[in-house]
CSV table of C-alpha atoms in Angstrom, one decimal:
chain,number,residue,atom,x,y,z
A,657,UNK,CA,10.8,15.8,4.3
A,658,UNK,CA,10.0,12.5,2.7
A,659,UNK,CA,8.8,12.7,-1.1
A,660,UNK,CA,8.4,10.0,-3.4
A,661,UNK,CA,7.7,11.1,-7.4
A,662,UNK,CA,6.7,8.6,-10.0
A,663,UNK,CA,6.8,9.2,-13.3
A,664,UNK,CA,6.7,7.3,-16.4
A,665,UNK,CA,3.0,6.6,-16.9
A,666,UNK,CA,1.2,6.9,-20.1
A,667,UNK,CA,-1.0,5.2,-22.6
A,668,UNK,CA,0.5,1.5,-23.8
A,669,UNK,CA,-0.7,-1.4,-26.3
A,670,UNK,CA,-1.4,-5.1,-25.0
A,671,UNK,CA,2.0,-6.5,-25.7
A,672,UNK,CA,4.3,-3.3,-25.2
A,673,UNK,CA,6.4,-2.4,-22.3
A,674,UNK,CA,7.1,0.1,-20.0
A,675,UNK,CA,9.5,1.5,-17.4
A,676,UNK,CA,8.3,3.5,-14.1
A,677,UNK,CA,10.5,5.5,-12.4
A,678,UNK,CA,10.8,6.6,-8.4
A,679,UNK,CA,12.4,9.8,-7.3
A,680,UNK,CA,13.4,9.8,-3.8
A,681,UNK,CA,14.6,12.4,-1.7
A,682,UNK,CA,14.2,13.6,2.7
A,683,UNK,CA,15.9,10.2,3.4
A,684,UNK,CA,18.7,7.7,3.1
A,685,UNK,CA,17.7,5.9,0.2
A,686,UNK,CA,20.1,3.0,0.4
A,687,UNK,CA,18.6,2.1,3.7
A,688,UNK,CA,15.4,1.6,3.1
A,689,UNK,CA,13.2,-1.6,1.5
A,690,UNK,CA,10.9,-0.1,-1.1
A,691,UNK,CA,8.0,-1.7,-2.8
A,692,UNK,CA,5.5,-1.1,-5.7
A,693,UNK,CA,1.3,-1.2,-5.1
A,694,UNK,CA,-0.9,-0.6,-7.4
A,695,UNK,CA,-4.4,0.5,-7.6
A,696,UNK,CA,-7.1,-0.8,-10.5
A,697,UNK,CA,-9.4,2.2,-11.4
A,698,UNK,CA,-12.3,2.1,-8.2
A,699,UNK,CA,-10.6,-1.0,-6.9
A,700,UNK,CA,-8.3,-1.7,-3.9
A,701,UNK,CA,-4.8,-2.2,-3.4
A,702,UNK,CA,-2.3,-4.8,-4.7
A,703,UNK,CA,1.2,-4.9,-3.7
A,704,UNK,CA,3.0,-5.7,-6.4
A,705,UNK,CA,7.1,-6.1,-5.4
A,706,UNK,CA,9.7,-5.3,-3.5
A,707,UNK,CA,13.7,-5.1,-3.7
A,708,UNK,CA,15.8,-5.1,-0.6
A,709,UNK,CA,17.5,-2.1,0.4
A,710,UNK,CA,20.9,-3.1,-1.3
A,711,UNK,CA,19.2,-4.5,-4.8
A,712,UNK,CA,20.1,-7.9,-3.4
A,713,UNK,CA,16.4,-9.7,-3.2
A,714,UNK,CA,13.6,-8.8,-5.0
A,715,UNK,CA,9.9,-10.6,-5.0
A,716,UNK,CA,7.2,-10.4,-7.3
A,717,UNK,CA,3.5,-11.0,-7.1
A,718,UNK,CA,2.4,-14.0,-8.9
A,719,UNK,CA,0.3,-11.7,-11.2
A,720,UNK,CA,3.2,-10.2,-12.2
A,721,UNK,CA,6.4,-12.5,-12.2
A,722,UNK,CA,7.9,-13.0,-14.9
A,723,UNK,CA,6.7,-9.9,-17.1
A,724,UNK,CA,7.5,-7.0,-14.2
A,725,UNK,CA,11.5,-6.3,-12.8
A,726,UNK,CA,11.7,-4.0,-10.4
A,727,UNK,CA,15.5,-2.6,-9.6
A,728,UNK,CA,17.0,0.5,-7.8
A,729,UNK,CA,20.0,3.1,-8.1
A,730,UNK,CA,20.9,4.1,-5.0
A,731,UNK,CA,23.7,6.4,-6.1
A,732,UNK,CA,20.5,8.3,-8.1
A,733,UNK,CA,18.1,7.6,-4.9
A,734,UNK,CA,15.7,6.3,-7.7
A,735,UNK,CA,13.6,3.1,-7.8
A,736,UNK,CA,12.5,1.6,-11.3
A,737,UNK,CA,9.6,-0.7,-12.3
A,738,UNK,CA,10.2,-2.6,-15.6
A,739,UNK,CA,6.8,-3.6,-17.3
A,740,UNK,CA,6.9,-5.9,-20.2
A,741,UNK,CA,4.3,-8.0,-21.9
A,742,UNK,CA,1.6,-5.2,-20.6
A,743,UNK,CA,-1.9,-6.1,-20.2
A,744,UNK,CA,-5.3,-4.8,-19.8
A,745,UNK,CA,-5.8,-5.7,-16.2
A,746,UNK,CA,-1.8,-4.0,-15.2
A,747,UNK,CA,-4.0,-1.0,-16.2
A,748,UNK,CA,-4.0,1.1,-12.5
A,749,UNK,CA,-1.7,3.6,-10.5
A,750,UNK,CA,1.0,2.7,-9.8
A,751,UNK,CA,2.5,4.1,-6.1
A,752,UNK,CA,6.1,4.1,-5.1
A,753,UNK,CA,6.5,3.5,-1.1
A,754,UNK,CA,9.0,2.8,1.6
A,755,UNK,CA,8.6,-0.4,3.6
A,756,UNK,CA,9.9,-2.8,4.5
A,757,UNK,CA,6.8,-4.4,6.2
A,758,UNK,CA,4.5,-1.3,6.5
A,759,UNK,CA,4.3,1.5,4.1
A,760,UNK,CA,5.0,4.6,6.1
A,761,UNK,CA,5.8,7.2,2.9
A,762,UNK,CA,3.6,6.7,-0.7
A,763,UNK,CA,4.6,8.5,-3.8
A,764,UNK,CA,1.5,10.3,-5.7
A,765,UNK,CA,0.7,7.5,-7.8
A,766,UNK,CA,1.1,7.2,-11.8
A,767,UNK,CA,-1.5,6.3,-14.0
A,768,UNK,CA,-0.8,2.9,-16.6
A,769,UNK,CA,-3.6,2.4,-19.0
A,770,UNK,CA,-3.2,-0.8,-21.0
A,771,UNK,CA,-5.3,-0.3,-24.2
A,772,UNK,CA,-5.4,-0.6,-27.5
B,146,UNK,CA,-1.1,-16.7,0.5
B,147,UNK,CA,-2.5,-14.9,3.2
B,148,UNK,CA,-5.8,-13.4,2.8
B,149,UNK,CA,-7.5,-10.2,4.7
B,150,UNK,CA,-10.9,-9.9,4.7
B,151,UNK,CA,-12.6,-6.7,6.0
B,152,UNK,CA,-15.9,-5.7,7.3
B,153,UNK,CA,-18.6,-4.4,6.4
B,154,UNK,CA,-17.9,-3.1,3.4
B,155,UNK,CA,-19.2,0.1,3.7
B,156,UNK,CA,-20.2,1.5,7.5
B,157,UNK,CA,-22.2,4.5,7.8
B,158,UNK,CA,-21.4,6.3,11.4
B,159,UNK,CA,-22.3,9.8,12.1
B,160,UNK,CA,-19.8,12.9,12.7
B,161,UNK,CA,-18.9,13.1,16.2
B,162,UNK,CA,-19.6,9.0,17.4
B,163,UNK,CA,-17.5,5.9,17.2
B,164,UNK,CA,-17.0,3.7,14.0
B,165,UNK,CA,-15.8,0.5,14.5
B,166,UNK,CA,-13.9,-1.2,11.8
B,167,UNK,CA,-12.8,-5.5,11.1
B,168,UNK,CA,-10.3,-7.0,9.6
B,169,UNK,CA,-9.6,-11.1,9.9
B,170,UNK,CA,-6.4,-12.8,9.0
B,171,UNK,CA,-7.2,-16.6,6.8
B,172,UNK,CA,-4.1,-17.1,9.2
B,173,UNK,CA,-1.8,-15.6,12.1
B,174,UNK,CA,-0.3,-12.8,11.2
B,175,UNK,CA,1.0,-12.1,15.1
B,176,UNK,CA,1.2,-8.2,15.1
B,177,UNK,CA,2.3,-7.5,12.0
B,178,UNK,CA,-1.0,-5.5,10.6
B,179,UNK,CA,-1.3,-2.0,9.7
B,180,UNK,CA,-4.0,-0.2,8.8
B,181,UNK,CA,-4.1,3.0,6.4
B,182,UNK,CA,-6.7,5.7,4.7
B,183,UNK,CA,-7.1,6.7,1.4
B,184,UNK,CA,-9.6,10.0,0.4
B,185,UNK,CA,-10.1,10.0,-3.2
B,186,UNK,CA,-7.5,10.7,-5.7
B,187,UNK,CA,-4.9,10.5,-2.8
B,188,UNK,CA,-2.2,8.3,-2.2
B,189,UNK,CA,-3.0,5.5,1.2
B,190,UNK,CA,-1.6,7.0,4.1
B,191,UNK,CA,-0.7,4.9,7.0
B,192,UNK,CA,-2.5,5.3,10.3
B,193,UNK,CA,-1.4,2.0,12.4
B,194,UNK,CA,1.3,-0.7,12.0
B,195,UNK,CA,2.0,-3.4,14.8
B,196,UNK,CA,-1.2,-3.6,15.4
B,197,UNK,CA,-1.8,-1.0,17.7
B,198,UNK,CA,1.3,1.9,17.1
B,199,UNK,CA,-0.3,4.8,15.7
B,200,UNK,CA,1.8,6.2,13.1
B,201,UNK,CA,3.6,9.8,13.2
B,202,UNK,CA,1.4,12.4,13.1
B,203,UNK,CA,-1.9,10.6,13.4
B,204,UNK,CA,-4.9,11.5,16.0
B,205,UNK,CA,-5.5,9.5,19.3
B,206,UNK,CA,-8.6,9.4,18.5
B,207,UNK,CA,-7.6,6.2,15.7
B,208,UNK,CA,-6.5,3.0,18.1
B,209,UNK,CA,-5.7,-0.2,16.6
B,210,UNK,CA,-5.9,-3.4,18.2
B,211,UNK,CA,-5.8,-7.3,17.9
B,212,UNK,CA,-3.2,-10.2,16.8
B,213,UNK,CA,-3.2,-13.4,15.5
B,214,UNK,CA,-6.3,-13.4,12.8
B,215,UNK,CA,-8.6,-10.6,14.2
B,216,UNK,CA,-7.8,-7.2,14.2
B,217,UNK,CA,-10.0,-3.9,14.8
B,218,UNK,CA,-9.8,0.0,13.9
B,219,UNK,CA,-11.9,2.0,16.2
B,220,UNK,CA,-12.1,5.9,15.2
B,221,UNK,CA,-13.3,8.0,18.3
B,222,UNK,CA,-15.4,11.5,18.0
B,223,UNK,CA,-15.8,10.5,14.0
B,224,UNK,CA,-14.7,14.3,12.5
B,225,UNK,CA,-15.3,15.2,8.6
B,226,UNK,CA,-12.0,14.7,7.6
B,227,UNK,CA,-12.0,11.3,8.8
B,228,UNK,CA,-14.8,9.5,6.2
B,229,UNK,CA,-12.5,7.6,3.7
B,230,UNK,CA,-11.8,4.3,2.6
B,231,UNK,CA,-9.7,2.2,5.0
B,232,UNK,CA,-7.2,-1.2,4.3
B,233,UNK,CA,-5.7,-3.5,6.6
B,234,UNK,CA,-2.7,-4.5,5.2
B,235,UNK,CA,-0.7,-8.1,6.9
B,236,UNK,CA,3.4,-8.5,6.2
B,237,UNK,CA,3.6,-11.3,8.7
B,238,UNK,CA,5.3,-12.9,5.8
B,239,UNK,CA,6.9,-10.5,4.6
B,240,UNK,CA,8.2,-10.0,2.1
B,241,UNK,CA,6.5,-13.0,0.7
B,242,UNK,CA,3.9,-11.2,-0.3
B,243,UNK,CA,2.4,-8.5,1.4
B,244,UNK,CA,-1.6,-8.4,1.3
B,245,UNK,CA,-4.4,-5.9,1.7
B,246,UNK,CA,-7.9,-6.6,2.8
B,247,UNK,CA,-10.5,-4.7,0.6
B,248,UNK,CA,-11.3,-2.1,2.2
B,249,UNK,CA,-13.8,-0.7,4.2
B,250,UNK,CA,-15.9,2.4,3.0
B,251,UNK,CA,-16.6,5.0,5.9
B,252,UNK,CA,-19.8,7.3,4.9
B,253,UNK,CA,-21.2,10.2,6.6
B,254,UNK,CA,-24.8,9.0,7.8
């Protein structure tokens, strides 16, 4: 079956950086769009970005371009999300999921708190 | 950008009837909508995407329909399981970007 695990959440200063990571597994990796969403604490959803099945395009929300890179292994079946220049409001969970237009298969989520 | 906006906000509907739920497009989105629940401290999980496909695995009694800017969720025969929080979600333009309405909150009355 399809499973998603994210891992690489934690505690961070403004300023600091960190790297998410995406575990894949039940499917073929390298055929699939996948995308980052994220979830403020009680608030909705926000996509965040996505990278093309082959690493070849990748698009960024506004809120984060320029600070976020997101990049994928697909001889490791993993999926990355570079964070740098964190702030407060990048504090959420962050899911993993398949696209490439809808989201059929989420990760669990990990939690990023931005904080000093 | 494109931006969903759902309604109401919150919708109370009793176990067993019908709850009806909105979402509106600030521009056509043709078919490409899908809606998806989220119980707390779960990840979203889709329900409906083109509109009107129910997703693997999910009830008949969830039916989706709608294009262009209006769309609508209509859960049938409301069961306990199904009060939740529910997105509309548009990639008409995908992948530049992808947006979610706000959600809609469905409470047990």
């Amino acid at each position: 079956q399809v499973q998603l695990v994210e891992s690489g959440g934690g505690v961070v200063q403004p300023g600091r950086s960190l790297r998410l990571s995406c575990a894949a597994s039940g499917f073929t990796f390298s055929s699939y769009g996948m995308h980052w969403v994220r979830q403020a604490p009680g608030k909705g959803l926000e996509w965040v970005a996505v990278i093309w099945f082959d690493g070849t395009k990748k698009y960024y929300a506004d809120s984060v371009k320029g600070r976020f890179a997101i990049s994928r292994d697909n001889s490791e079946n993993t999926l990355f999300l570079q964070m740098n220049s964190l702030r407060a409001e990048d504090t959420a969970v962050y899911y993993c999921a398949r696209g490439p237009g809808s989201i059929d298969y989420w990760g669990q989520g990990t939690l990023v708190t931005v904080s000093s | 950008e494109i931006v969903m906006t759902q309604s109401p906000a919150t919708l109370s509907v009793s176990p067993g009837e019908r709850a009806t739920l909105s979402c509106r497009a600030s521009q056509s989105v043709s078919s490409h909508l899908a809606w998806y629940q989220q119980k707390p401290g779960q990840a979203p999980r889709l329900l409906i995407y083109g509109a009107s496909t129910r997703a693997t695995g999910i009830p008949a009694r969830f039916s989706g329909s709608g294009s262009g800017t209006e769309f609508t969720l209509t859960i049938s025969n409301l069961q306990s399981e199904d009060f939740a929080v529910y997105y509309c979600q548009q990639y008409n333009k995908w992948p530049l970007p992808i947006t979610f309405g706000q959600g809609t909150r469905l409470e047990i009355k």
